[in-house]
Amino acid sequence: MSTIDLAKINADIGRDAPALVKWALGLNQPAIVTTNFRPFEAVILHLVTQVNPDVPVVWMDNGYNTEATYRFADEVTKQLKLNLKIYLPRRSRAHREAVEGPTPALDDPRHAAFTEEVKLEPFARALRETAPKVWFTALRATDTAVRAQMDPVSINPDGLIKVAPLLHWTSKDLYHYCELHGLPNNFDYVDPTKGEENRECGLHLAH
């Protein structure tokens, strides 16, 4: 793979999501798309699988999702025929809670270990097993202060090319895309590692 001119790619097609997806898949490198089946996740999944239906879709199912999120995951997977790869924590939610009790609060010293167990370790395992060179993510600049500083395409220290085609999309953009393509949606979503809106979950700080 030749050297990538990040500044040029971001300037030329950073705000053109379909072009960005085609460019990244056109690198002909192993790719994954991560999802948590939060609101509007069908958009990134549709964008990527329209170009390559076989791209592995990696879901770190923390065991704490709402019933609606699980139903949404099944619906989107079936409709888009996703190549879904589910990564679970080493312990079930029932096992963890029997030993350690309910989800620790954000200010609880145990919260970092909780995030490591239910999100970061499963993702590290997913990276080892899928060995991608390209990582598609539905990050948006409006999510957190950290994400507001990102570029649509970046390269991690380990060489992984991180592609965020929806970085500059608004909720209205995402809604219209779902309507246009007949995609389902889900608003009953909770991330136990964040606890509140606009808080970085840790995964994108670590990767």
PDB file of C-alpha atoms in Angstrom:
ATOM      1  CA  MET A   1       0.000   0.000   0.000  1.00  0.00           C
ATOM      2  CA  SER A   2       1.526   3.297  -1.060  1.00  0.00           C
ATOM      3  CA  THR A   3       1.828   6.220   1.327  1.00  0.00           C
ATOM      4  CA  ILE A   4      -1.497   7.907   1.939  1.00  0.00           C
ATOM      5  CA  ASP A   5      -1.711  11.698   1.654  1.00  0.00           C
ATOM      6  CA  LEU A   6      -4.110  12.241   4.556  1.00  0.00           C
ATOM      7  CA  ALA A   7      -4.375  15.982   4.067  1.00  0.00           C
ATOM      8  CA  LYS A   8      -5.361  15.563   0.419  1.00  0.00           C
ATOM      9  CA  ILE A   9      -7.851  12.754   1.068  1.00  0.00           C
ATOM     10  CA  ASN A  10      -9.522  14.682   3.884  1.00  0.00           C
ATOM     11  CA  ALA A  11      -9.634  17.896   1.839  1.00  0.00           C
ATOM     12  CA  ASP A  12     -10.883  16.260  -1.364  1.00  0.00           C
ATOM     13  CA  ILE A  13     -13.430  13.690  -0.168  1.00  0.00           C
ATOM     14  CA  GLY A  14     -13.557  14.015   3.630  1.00  0.00           C
ATOM     15  CA  ARG A  15     -17.146  15.266   3.471  1.00  0.00           C
ATOM     16  CA  ASP A  16     -18.280  12.898   0.703  1.00  0.00           C
ATOM     17  CA  ALA A  17     -19.197   9.741   2.608  1.00  0.00           C
ATOM     18  CA  PRO A  18     -19.857   7.398  -0.369  1.00  0.00           C
ATOM     19  CA  ALA A  19     -16.621   8.499  -2.071  1.00  0.00           C
ATOM     20  CA  LEU A  20     -14.680   8.023   1.157  1.00  0.00           C
ATOM     21  CA  VAL A  21     -16.029   4.493   1.584  1.00  0.00           C
ATOM     22  CA  LYS A  22     -15.198   3.597  -2.023  1.00  0.00           C
ATOM     23  CA  TRP A  23     -11.705   5.041  -1.677  1.00  0.00           C
ATOM     24  CA  ALA A  24     -10.985   3.160   1.555  1.00  0.00           C
ATOM     25  CA  LEU A  25     -12.289  -0.177   0.242  1.00  0.00           C
ATOM     26  CA  GLY A  26     -10.411   0.502  -2.996  1.00  0.00           C
ATOM     27  CA  LEU A  27      -7.162   0.229  -1.040  1.00  0.00           C
ATOM     28  CA  ASN A  28      -7.881  -3.519  -1.184  1.00  0.00           C
ATOM     29  CA  GLN A  29      -6.826  -4.020   2.411  1.00  0.00           C
ATOM     30  CA  PRO A  30      -8.628  -6.101   5.070  1.00  0.00           C
ATOM     31  CA  ALA A  31     -11.396  -3.916   6.501  1.00  0.00           C
ATOM     32  CA  ILE A  32     -13.921  -3.993   9.333  1.00  0.00           C
ATOM     33  CA  VAL A  33     -16.793  -1.750  10.339  1.00  0.00           C
ATOM     34  CA  THR A  34     -17.607  -1.479  14.036  1.00  0.00           C
ATOM     35  CA  THR A  35     -21.109  -0.892  15.327  1.00  0.00           C
ATOM     36  CA  ASN A  36     -22.919  -0.621  18.629  1.00  0.00           C
ATOM     37  CA  PHE A  37     -26.389  -0.413  17.045  1.00  0.00           C
ATOM     38  CA  ARG A  38     -27.006   3.018  18.535  1.00  0.00           C
ATOM     39  CA  PRO A  39     -29.308   5.475  16.709  1.00  0.00           C
ATOM     40  CA  PHE A  40     -28.600   5.794  12.963  1.00  0.00           C
ATOM     41  CA  GLU A  41     -26.035   2.962  12.890  1.00  0.00           C
ATOM     42  CA  ALA A  42     -27.799   1.504   9.844  1.00  0.00           C
ATOM     43  CA  VAL A  43     -26.301   4.361   7.788  1.00  0.00           C
ATOM     44  CA  ILE A  44     -22.626   3.359   8.116  1.00  0.00           C
ATOM     45  CA  LEU A  45     -23.554  -0.308   7.723  1.00  0.00           C
ATOM     46  CA  HIS A  46     -25.502   0.405   4.531  1.00  0.00           C
ATOM     47  CA  LEU A  47     -22.791   2.678   3.090  1.00  0.00           C
ATOM     48  CA  VAL A  48     -20.059   0.080   3.561  1.00  0.00           C
ATOM     49  CA  THR A  49     -21.983  -3.050   2.600  1.00  0.00           C
ATOM     50  CA  GLN A  50     -23.328  -1.460  -0.578  1.00  0.00           C
ATOM     51  CA  VAL A  51     -19.718  -1.398  -1.786  1.00  0.00           C
ATOM     52  CA  ASN A  52     -18.585  -4.664  -0.204  1.00  0.00           C
ATOM     53  CA  PRO A  53     -21.282  -6.894   1.348  1.00  0.00           C
ATOM     54  CA  ASP A  54     -18.687  -9.192   2.936  1.00  0.00           C
ATOM     55  CA  VAL A  55     -16.919  -6.662   5.168  1.00  0.00           C
ATOM     56  CA  PRO A  56     -16.925  -8.033   8.733  1.00  0.00           C
ATOM     57  CA  VAL A  57     -19.236  -6.037  10.999  1.00  0.00           C
ATOM     58  CA  VAL A  58     -17.795  -6.127  14.522  1.00  0.00           C
ATOM     59  CA  TRP A  59     -20.145  -5.664  17.464  1.00  0.00           C
ATOM     60  CA  MET A  60     -18.829  -5.624  21.015  1.00  0.00           C
ATOM     61  CA  ASP A  61     -22.059  -6.696  22.741  1.00  0.00           C
ATOM     62  CA  ASN A  62     -21.477  -5.610  26.336  1.00  0.00           C
ATOM     63  CA  GLY A  63     -24.516  -7.530  27.608  1.00  0.00           C
ATOM     64  CA  TYR A  64     -26.231  -4.345  28.823  1.00  0.00           C
ATOM     65  CA  ASN A  65     -28.108  -3.353  25.661  1.00  0.00           C
ATOM     66  CA  THR A  66     -31.824  -2.620  25.705  1.00  0.00           C
ATOM     67  CA  GLU A  67     -34.297  -5.123  24.305  1.00  0.00           C
ATOM     68  CA  ALA A  68     -34.980  -2.676  21.472  1.00  0.00           C
ATOM     69  CA  THR A  69     -31.267  -2.571  20.606  1.00  0.00           C
ATOM     70  CA  TYR A  70     -31.079  -6.353  20.344  1.00  0.00           C
ATOM     71  CA  ARG A  71     -34.170  -6.413  18.120  1.00  0.00           C
ATOM     72  CA  PHE A  72     -32.729  -3.600  16.000  1.00  0.00           C
ATOM     73  CA  ALA A  73     -29.433  -5.492  15.648  1.00  0.00           C
ATOM     74  CA  ASP A  74     -31.262  -8.554  14.362  1.00  0.00           C
ATOM     75  CA  GLU A  75     -33.424  -6.497  11.999  1.00  0.00           C
ATOM     76  CA  VAL A  76     -30.507  -4.597  10.435  1.00  0.00           C
ATOM     77  CA  THR A  77     -28.398  -7.753  10.201  1.00  0.00           C
ATOM     78  CA  LYS A  78     -31.171  -9.550   8.330  1.00  0.00           C
ATOM     79  CA  GLN A  79     -32.118  -6.636   6.058  1.00  0.00           C
ATOM     80  CA  LEU A  80     -28.541  -5.827   5.014  1.00  0.00           C
ATOM     81  CA  LYS A  81     -27.322  -9.444   5.195  1.00  0.00           C
ATOM     82  CA  LEU A  82     -24.466  -8.344   7.427  1.00  0.00           C
ATOM     83  CA  ASN A  83     -21.374 -10.451   8.000  1.00  0.00           C
ATOM     84  CA  LEU A  84     -21.820  -9.871  11.733  1.00  0.00           C
ATOM     85  CA  LYS A  85     -19.087 -10.852  14.184  1.00  0.00           C
ATOM     86  CA  ILE A  86     -20.198 -10.574  17.813  1.00  0.00           C
ATOM     87  CA  TYR A  87     -17.586 -10.191  20.549  1.00  0.00           C
ATOM     88  CA  LEU A  88     -18.753 -10.761  24.111  1.00  0.00           C
ATOM     89  CA  PRO A  89     -16.952 -10.042  27.386  1.00  0.00           C
ATOM     90  CA  ARG A  90     -15.143 -13.030  28.923  1.00  0.00           C
ATOM     91  CA  ARG A  91     -17.762 -13.087  31.683  1.00  0.00           C
ATOM     92  CA  SER A  92     -21.509 -12.865  31.191  1.00  0.00           C
ATOM     93  CA  ARG A  93     -23.390  -9.954  32.697  1.00  0.00           C
ATOM     94  CA  ALA A  94     -25.030 -12.346  35.183  1.00  0.00           C
ATOM     95  CA  HIS A  95     -21.618 -13.659  36.301  1.00  0.00           C
ATOM     96  CA  ARG A  96     -20.112 -10.193  36.657  1.00  0.00           C
ATOM     97  CA  GLU A  97     -23.070  -8.802  38.603  1.00  0.00           C
ATOM     98  CA  ALA A  98     -23.255 -11.840  40.895  1.00  0.00           C
ATOM     99  CA  VAL A  99     -19.659 -11.227  41.946  1.00  0.00           C
ATOM    100  CA  GLU A 100     -19.327  -7.444  41.734  1.00  0.00           C
ATOM    101  CA  GLY A 101     -22.843  -6.037  41.783  1.00  0.00           C
ATOM    102  CA  PRO A 102     -24.475  -3.524  39.419  1.00  0.00           C
ATOM    103  CA  THR A 103     -22.687  -1.319  36.907  1.00  0.00           C
ATOM    104  CA  PRO A 104     -20.275   0.988  38.774  1.00  0.00           C
ATOM    105  CA  ALA A 105     -21.017   4.720  38.616  1.00  0.00           C
ATOM    106  CA  LEU A 106     -18.834   6.954  36.463  1.00  0.00           C
ATOM    107  CA  ASP A 107     -17.009   8.297  39.502  1.00  0.00           C
ATOM    108  CA  ASP A 108     -16.454   4.814  40.938  1.00  0.00           C
ATOM    109  CA  PRO A 109     -12.777   3.718  40.753  1.00  0.00           C
ATOM    110  CA  ARG A 110     -14.007   0.372  39.370  1.00  0.00           C
ATOM    111  CA  HIS A 111     -15.573   1.987  36.303  1.00  0.00           C
ATOM    112  CA  ALA A 112     -12.341   1.871  34.273  1.00  0.00           C
ATOM    113  CA  ALA A 113     -12.030  -1.878  34.881  1.00  0.00           C
ATOM    114  CA  PHE A 114     -15.688  -2.302  33.896  1.00  0.00           C
ATOM    115  CA  THR A 115     -15.097  -0.481  30.588  1.00  0.00           C
ATOM    116  CA  GLU A 116     -11.988  -2.577  29.967  1.00  0.00           C
ATOM    117  CA  GLU A 117     -13.924  -5.794  30.561  1.00  0.00           C
ATOM    118  CA  VAL A 118     -17.073  -5.117  28.542  1.00  0.00           C
ATOM    119  CA  LYS A 119     -15.695  -2.976  25.694  1.00  0.00           C
ATOM    120  CA  LEU A 120     -11.930  -2.586  25.372  1.00  0.00           C
ATOM    121  CA  GLU A 121     -10.830  -6.204  25.830  1.00  0.00           C
ATOM    122  CA  PRO A 122     -13.460  -7.538  23.400  1.00  0.00           C
ATOM    123  CA  PHE A 123     -12.370  -4.926  20.845  1.00  0.00           C
ATOM    124  CA  ALA A 124      -8.695  -5.814  21.269  1.00  0.00           C
ATOM    125  CA  ARG A 125      -9.685  -9.451  20.695  1.00  0.00           C
ATOM    126  CA  ALA A 126     -11.667  -8.461  17.603  1.00  0.00           C
ATOM    127  CA  LEU A 127      -8.657  -6.621  16.185  1.00  0.00           C
ATOM    128  CA  ARG A 128      -6.413  -9.627  16.757  1.00  0.00           C
ATOM    129  CA  GLU A 129      -8.845 -12.025  15.100  1.00  0.00           C
ATOM    130  CA  THR A 130      -9.930  -9.885  12.132  1.00  0.00           C
ATOM    131  CA  ALA A 131      -6.518  -8.217  11.632  1.00  0.00           C
ATOM    132  CA  PRO A 132      -7.871  -5.213   9.699  1.00  0.00           C
ATOM    133  CA  LYS A 133      -5.858  -2.509   7.970  1.00  0.00           C
ATOM    134  CA  VAL A 134      -8.947  -0.309   7.511  1.00  0.00           C
ATOM    135  CA  TRP A 135     -11.485   0.467  10.242  1.00  0.00           C
ATOM    136  CA  PHE A 136     -14.814   2.112   9.442  1.00  0.00           C
ATOM    137  CA  THR A 137     -16.542   3.835  12.345  1.00  0.00           C
ATOM    138  CA  ALA A 138     -19.716   5.923  12.671  1.00  0.00           C
ATOM    139  CA  LEU A 139     -18.069   8.534  14.886  1.00  0.00           C
ATOM    140  CA  ARG A 140     -19.532  12.020  14.568  1.00  0.00           C
ATOM    141  CA  ALA A 141     -17.961  15.357  15.431  1.00  0.00           C
ATOM    142  CA  THR A 142     -21.003  16.284  17.519  1.00  0.00           C
ATOM    143  CA  ASP A 143     -20.533  13.246  19.799  1.00  0.00           C
ATOM    144  CA  THR A 144     -17.713  14.514  22.025  1.00  0.00           C
ATOM    145  CA  ALA A 145     -15.037  17.201  22.202  1.00  0.00           C
ATOM    146  CA  VAL A 146     -12.428  14.586  21.288  1.00  0.00           C
ATOM    147  CA  ARG A 147     -14.293  13.599  18.128  1.00  0.00           C
ATOM    148  CA  ALA A 148     -14.838  17.227  17.127  1.00  0.00           C
ATOM    149  CA  GLN A 149     -11.064  17.472  16.641  1.00  0.00           C
ATOM    150  CA  MET A 150     -10.810  14.403  14.400  1.00  0.00           C
ATOM    151  CA  ASP A 151     -10.351  14.173  10.645  1.00  0.00           C
ATOM    152  CA  PRO A 152     -12.508  11.808   8.578  1.00  0.00           C
ATOM    153  CA  VAL A 153      -9.413   9.736   7.777  1.00  0.00           C
ATOM    154  CA  SER A 154      -6.580   9.220  10.232  1.00  0.00           C
ATOM    155  CA  ILE A 155      -3.889   6.641  10.826  1.00  0.00           C
ATOM    156  CA  ASN A 156      -3.448   5.152  14.288  1.00  0.00           C
ATOM    157  CA  PRO A 157       0.029   4.653  15.743  1.00  0.00           C
ATOM    158  CA  ASP A 158      -0.275   0.941  14.924  1.00  0.00           C
ATOM    159  CA  GLY A 159      -0.878   1.771  11.263  1.00  0.00           C
ATOM    160  CA  LEU A 160      -4.631   1.086  11.266  1.00  0.00           C
ATOM    161  CA  ILE A 161      -6.433   3.433   8.873  1.00  0.00           C
ATOM    162  CA  LYS A 162      -9.457   4.849  10.720  1.00  0.00           C
ATOM    163  CA  VAL A 163     -12.253   6.064   8.446  1.00  0.00           C
ATOM    164  CA  ALA A 164     -15.204   8.077   9.784  1.00  0.00           C
ATOM    165  CA  PRO A 165     -17.360   8.825   6.718  1.00  0.00           C
ATOM    166  CA  LEU A 166     -20.184  10.321   8.811  1.00  0.00           C
ATOM    167  CA  LEU A 167     -17.977  12.613  10.902  1.00  0.00           C
ATOM    168  CA  HIS A 168     -19.628  15.806   9.656  1.00  0.00           C
ATOM    169  CA  TRP A 169     -23.170  14.505   9.184  1.00  0.00           C
ATOM    170  CA  THR A 170     -26.013  15.954  11.241  1.00  0.00           C
ATOM    171  CA  SER A 171     -28.797  13.905  12.796  1.00  0.00           C
ATOM    172  CA  LYS A 172     -31.044  15.314  10.080  1.00  0.00           C
ATOM    173  CA  ASP A 173     -28.661  14.022   7.380  1.00  0.00           C
ATOM    174  CA  LEU A 174     -28.702  10.581   8.973  1.00  0.00           C
ATOM    175  CA  TYR A 175     -32.481  10.587   9.341  1.00  0.00           C
ATOM    176  CA  HIS A 176     -32.986  11.474   5.674  1.00  0.00           C
ATOM    177  CA  TYR A 177     -30.554   8.750   4.576  1.00  0.00           C
ATOM    178  CA  CYS A 178     -32.501   6.168   6.583  1.00  0.00           C
ATOM    179  CA  GLU A 179     -35.767   7.381   5.057  1.00  0.00           C
ATOM    180  CA  LEU A 180     -34.344   7.367   1.522  1.00  0.00           C
ATOM    181  CA  HIS A 181     -33.035   3.806   1.799  1.00  0.00           C
ATOM    182  CA  GLY A 182     -35.791   2.336   3.966  1.00  0.00           C
ATOM    183  CA  LEU A 183     -33.464   1.596   6.862  1.00  0.00           C
ATOM    184  CA  PRO A 184     -34.672   0.801  10.381  1.00  0.00           C
ATOM    185  CA  ASN A 185     -33.598   2.867  13.356  1.00  0.00           C
ATOM    186  CA  ASN A 186     -33.311   2.572  17.127  1.00  0.00           C
ATOM    187  CA  PHE A 187     -33.494   5.320  19.737  1.00  0.00           C
ATOM    188  CA  ASP A 188     -33.779   3.108  22.825  1.00  0.00           C
ATOM    189  CA  TYR A 189     -30.024   2.795  23.351  1.00  0.00           C
ATOM    190  CA  VAL A 190     -27.805   2.969  26.435  1.00  0.00           C
ATOM    191  CA  ASP A 191     -24.013   2.675  26.712  1.00  0.00           C
ATOM    192  CA  PRO A 192     -23.116   1.663  30.286  1.00  0.00           C
ATOM    193  CA  THR A 193     -19.487   2.698  29.808  1.00  0.00           C
ATOM    194  CA  LYS A 194     -20.477   6.316  29.087  1.00  0.00           C
ATOM    195  CA  GLY A 195     -23.444   6.923  31.347  1.00  0.00           C
ATOM    196  CA  GLU A 196     -24.181  10.301  29.774  1.00  0.00           C
ATOM    197  CA  GLU A 197     -24.287  11.908  26.363  1.00  0.00           C
ATOM    198  CA  ASN A 198     -21.125  13.531  24.991  1.00  0.00           C
ATOM    199  CA  ARG A 199     -18.773  11.478  27.141  1.00  0.00           C
ATOM    200  CA  GLU A 200     -16.011   9.577  25.365  1.00  0.00           C
ATOM    201  CA  CYS A 201     -16.361   5.835  25.909  1.00  0.00           C
ATOM    202  CA  GLY A 202     -12.667   4.981  26.070  1.00  0.00           C
ATOM    203  CA  LEU A 203     -12.468   2.863  22.961  1.00  0.00           C
ATOM    204  CA  HIS A 204     -11.640   5.787  20.685  1.00  0.00           C
ATOM    205  CA  LEU A 205      -9.247   7.249  23.235  1.00  0.00           C
ATOM    206  CA  ALA A 206      -7.377   3.948  23.283  1.00  0.00           C
ATOM    207  CA  HIS A 207      -7.510   3.446  19.503  1.00  0.00           C
TER     208      HIS A 207
END
